[in-house]
Short mmCIF file of C-alpha atoms in Angstrom, two decimals:
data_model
loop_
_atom_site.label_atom_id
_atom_site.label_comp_id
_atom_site.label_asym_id
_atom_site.label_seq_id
_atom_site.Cartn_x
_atom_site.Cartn_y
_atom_site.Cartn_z
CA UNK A 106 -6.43 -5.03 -25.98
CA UNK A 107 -6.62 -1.93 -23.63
CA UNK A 108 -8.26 0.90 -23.96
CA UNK A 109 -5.17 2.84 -23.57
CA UNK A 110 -1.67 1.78 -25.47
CA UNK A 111 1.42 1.92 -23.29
CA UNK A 112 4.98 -0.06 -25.16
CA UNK A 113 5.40 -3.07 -24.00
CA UNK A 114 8.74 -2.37 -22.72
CA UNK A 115 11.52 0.27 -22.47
CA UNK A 116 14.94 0.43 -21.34
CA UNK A 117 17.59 2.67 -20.46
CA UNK A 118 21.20 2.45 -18.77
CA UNK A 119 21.75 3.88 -14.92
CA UNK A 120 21.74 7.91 -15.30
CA UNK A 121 19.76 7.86 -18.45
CA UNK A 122 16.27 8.81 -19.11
CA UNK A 123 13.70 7.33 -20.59
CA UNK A 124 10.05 8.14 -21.24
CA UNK A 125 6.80 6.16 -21.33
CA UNK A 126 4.06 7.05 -23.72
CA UNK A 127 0.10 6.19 -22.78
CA UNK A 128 -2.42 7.01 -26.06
CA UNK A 129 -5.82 7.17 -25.74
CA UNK A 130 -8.74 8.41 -27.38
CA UNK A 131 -11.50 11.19 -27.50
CA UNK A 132 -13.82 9.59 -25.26
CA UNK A 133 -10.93 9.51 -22.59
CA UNK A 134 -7.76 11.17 -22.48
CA UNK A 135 -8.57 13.11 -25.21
CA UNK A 136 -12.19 14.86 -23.63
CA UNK A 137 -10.34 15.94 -20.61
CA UNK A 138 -9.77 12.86 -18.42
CA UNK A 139 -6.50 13.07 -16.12
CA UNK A 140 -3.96 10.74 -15.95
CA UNK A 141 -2.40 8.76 -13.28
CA UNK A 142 0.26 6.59 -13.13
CA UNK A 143 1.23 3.72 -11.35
CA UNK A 144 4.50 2.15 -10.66
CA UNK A 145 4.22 -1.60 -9.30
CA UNK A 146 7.36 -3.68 -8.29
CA UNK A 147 7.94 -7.42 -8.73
CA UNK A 148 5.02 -9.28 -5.93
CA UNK A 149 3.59 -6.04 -4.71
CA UNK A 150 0.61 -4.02 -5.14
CA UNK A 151 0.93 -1.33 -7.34
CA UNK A 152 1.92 2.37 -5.99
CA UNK A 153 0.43 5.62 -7.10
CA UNK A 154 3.60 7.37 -8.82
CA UNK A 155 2.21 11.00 -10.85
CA UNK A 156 -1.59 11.88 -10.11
CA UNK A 157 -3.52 14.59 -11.98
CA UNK A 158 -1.23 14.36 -15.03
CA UNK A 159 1.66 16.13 -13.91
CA UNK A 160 1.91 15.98 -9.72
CA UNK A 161 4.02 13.85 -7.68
CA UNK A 162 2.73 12.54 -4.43
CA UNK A 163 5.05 13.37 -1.41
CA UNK A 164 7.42 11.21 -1.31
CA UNK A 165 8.10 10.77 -5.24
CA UNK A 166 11.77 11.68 -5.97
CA UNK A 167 11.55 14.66 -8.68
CA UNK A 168 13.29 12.44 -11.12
CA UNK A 169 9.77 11.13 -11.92
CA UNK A 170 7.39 13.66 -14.20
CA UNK A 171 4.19 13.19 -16.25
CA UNK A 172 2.76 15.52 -18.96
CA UNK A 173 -0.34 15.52 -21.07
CA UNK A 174 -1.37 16.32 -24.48
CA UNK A 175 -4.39 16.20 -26.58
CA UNK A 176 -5.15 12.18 -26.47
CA UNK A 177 -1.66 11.05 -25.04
CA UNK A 178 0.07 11.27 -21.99
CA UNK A 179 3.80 10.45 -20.83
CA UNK A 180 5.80 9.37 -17.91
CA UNK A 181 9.28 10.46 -17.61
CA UNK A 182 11.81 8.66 -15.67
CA UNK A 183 15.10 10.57 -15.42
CA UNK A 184 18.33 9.87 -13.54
CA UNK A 185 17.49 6.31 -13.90
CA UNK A 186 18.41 3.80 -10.68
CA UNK A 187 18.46 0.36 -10.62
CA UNK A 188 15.29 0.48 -8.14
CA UNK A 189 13.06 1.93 -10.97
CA UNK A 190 13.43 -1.24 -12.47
CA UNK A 191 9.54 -2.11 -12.57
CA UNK A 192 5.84 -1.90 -14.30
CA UNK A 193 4.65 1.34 -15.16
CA UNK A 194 0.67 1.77 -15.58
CA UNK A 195 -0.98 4.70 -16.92
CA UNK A 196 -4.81 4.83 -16.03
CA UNK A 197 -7.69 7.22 -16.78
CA UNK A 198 -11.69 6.99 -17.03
CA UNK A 199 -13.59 6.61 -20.31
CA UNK A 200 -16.59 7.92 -20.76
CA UNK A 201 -17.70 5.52 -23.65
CA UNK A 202 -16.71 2.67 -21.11
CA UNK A 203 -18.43 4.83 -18.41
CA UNK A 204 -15.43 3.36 -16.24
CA UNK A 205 -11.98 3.15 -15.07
CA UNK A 206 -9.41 1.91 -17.89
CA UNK A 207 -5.61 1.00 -17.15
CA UNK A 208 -2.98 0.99 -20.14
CA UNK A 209 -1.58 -2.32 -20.99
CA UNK A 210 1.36 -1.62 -18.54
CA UNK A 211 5.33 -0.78 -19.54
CA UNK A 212 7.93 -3.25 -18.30
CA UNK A 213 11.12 -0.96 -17.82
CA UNK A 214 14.33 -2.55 -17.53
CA UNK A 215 17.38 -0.76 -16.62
CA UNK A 216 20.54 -1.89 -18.15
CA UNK B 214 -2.10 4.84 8.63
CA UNK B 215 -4.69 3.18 5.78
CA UNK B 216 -5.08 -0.34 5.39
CA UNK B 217 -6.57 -2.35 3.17
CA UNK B 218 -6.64 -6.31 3.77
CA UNK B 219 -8.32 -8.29 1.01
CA UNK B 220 -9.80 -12.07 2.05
CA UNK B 221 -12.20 -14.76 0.59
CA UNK B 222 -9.68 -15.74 -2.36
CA UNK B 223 -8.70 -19.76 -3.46
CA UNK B 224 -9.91 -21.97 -5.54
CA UNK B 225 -13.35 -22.28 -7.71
CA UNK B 226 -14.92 -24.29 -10.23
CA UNK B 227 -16.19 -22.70 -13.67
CA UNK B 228 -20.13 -21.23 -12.83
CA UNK B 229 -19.96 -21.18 -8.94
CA UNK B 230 -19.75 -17.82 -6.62
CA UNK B 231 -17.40 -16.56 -4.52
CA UNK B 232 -17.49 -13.68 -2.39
CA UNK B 233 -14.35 -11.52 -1.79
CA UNK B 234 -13.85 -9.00 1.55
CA UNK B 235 -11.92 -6.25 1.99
CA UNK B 236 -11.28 -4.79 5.50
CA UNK B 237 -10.70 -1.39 5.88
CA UNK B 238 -8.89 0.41 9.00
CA UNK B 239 -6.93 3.83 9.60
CA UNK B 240 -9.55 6.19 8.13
CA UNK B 241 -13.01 7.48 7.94
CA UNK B 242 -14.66 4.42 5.87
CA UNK B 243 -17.72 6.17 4.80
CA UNK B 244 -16.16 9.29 3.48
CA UNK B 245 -14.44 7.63 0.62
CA UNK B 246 -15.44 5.80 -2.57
CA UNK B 247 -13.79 2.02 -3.03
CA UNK B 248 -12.88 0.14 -6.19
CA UNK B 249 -11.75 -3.18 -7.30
CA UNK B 250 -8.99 -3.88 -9.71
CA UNK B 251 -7.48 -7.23 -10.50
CA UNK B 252 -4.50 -8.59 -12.36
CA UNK B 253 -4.64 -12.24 -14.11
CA UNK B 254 -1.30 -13.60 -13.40
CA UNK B 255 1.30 -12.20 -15.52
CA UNK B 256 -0.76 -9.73 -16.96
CA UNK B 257 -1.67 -5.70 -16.39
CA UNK B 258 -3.99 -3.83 -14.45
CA UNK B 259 -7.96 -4.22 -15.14
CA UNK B 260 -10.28 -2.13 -13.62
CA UNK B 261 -13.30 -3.86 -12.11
CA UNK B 262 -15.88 -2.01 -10.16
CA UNK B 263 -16.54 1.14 -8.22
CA UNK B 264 -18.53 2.21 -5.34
CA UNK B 265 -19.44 5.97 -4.35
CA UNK B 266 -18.89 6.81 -0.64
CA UNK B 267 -22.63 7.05 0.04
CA UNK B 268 -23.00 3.58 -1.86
CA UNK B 269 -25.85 4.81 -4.19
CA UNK B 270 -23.67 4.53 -7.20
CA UNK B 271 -22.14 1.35 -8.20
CA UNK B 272 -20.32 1.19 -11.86
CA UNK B 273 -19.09 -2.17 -13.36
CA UNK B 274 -16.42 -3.02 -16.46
CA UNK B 275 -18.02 -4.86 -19.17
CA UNK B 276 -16.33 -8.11 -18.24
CA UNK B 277 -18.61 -8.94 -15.22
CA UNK B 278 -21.47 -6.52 -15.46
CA UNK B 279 -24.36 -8.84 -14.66
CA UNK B 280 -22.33 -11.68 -12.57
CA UNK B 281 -20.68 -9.16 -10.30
CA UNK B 282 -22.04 -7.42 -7.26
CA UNK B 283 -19.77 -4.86 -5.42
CA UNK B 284 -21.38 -3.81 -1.72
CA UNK B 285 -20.22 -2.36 1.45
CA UNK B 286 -21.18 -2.22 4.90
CA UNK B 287 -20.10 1.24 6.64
CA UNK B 288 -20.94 -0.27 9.83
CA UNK B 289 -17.90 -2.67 9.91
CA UNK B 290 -15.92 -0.84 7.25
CA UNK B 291 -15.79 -3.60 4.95
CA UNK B 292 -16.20 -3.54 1.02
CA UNK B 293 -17.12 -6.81 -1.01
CA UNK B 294 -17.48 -8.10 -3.99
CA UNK B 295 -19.77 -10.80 -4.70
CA UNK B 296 -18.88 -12.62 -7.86
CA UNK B 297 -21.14 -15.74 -9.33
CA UNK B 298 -21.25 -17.96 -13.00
CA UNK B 299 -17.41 -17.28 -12.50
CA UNK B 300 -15.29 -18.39 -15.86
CA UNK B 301 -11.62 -19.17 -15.93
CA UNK B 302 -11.37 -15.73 -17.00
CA UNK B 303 -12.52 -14.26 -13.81
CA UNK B 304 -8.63 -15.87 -12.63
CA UNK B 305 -6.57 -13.03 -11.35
CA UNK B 306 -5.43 -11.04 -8.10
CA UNK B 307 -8.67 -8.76 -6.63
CA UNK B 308 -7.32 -5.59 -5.23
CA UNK B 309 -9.37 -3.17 -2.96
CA UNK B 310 -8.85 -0.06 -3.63
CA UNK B 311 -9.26 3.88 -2.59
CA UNK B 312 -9.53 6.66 -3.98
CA UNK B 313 -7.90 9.69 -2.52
CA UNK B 314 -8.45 13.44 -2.95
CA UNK B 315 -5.55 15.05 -4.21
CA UNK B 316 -6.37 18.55 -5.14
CA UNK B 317 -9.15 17.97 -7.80
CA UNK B 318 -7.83 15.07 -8.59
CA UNK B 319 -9.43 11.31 -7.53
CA UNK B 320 -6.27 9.22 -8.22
CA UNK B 321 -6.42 5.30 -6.51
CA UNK B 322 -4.10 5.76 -3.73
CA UNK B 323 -4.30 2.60 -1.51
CA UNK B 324 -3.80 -0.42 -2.50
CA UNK B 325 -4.27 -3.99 -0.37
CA UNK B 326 -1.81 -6.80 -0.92
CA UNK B 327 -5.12 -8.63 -3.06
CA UNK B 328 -6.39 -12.10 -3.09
CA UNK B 329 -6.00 -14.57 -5.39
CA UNK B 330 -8.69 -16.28 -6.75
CA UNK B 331 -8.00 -19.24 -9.26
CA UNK B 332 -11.38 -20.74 -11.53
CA UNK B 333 -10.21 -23.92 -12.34
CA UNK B 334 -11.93 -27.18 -13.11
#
């Protein structure tokens, strides 16, 4: 069970888009902690996708977007490709924990 | 450009140690603070232990917090992690990992390719 609650899955054909939702709680998201997200491809290590919430590393096509709000957070995926076909992680600290926490991870396939 | 190259992975029986390396190149080693994450096959992302840049300040998940020893030794740029009374649990990919400054953000940026490390009777 993690400590933050991502769907298992979500799909969405080529050109659509398609959102990921990561919940958390007031001793995380919820008193103030940002949000990252991680996408991680079939064998490989995961890559840092959104950081702070809402910013894109360079590099990060535009069609990927994160937003916050109150104890949840979301990853938006539009334009979809066939190469975003991947895990999506949302991640945060918790202050009850006093650590790092991950979200259960998103599998998004893309029809 | 950063690298991150994880060794000391394979196979161990239930309650023995095993010690985990991670070699660091392409950057300033002591400047940044240095995590490890692992991933039990077919599963997501859990968040093991943390280490300040200075090394004063260690933090630990609740799954190993007493049987796990993260370390590091500026003077070869290497981070470890010492793990003992390992359970079949404890099975899962070990990633070293940094954290970058992004703004005011602390986000885990690099990532190494992780070692496996199978308990197993």
């Amino acid at each position: 069970q993690s400590v933050l609650t991502q769907p298992p899955s979500v799909s969405g054909a080529p050109g659509q888009r398609v959102t990921i939702s990561c919940t958390g709680s007031s001793s995380n998201i919820g008193a103030g902690y940002d949000v990252h997200w991680y996408q991680q491809l079939p064998g490989t290590a995961p890559k840092l996708l959104i950081y702070g919430n809402t910013n894109r590393p360079s590099g990060v096509p535009d069609r990927f977007s994160g937003s916050k709000s109150g104890t949840s957070a979301s990853l938006a995926i539009t334009g979809l490709q066939a190469e975003d076909e991947s895990d999506y992680y949302c991640q945060s600290y918790d202050s009850s924990l006093d650590g790092w926490v991950f979200g259960g991870g998103t599998k998004l396939t893309v029809l | 450009q950063v690298q991150l190259v994880e060794s000391g992975g394979g196979v161990v029986q239930p309650g023995r140690s095993l010690r985990l390396s991670c070699a660091a190149s392409g950057f300033i080693f002591s400047d940044y603070a240095l995590h490890w994450v692992r991933q039990a096959p077919g599963k997501g992302l859990e968040w093991v232990t943390f280490i300040s840049y200075d090394g004063k300040r260690q933090q630990y998940a609740d799954s190993v917090k007493g049987r796990f020893t993260i370390s590091r030794d500026d003077s070869k740029n290497a981070l470890y992690l010492q793990m003992n009374s390992l359970t079949t649990e404890d099975t899962a990919a070990y990633y070293c990992v940094r954290e970058t400054k992004h703004d005011n953000y602390w986000p885990l940026e690099y990532w190494g390719q992780g070692t496996l490390v199978t308990v197993s009777s």
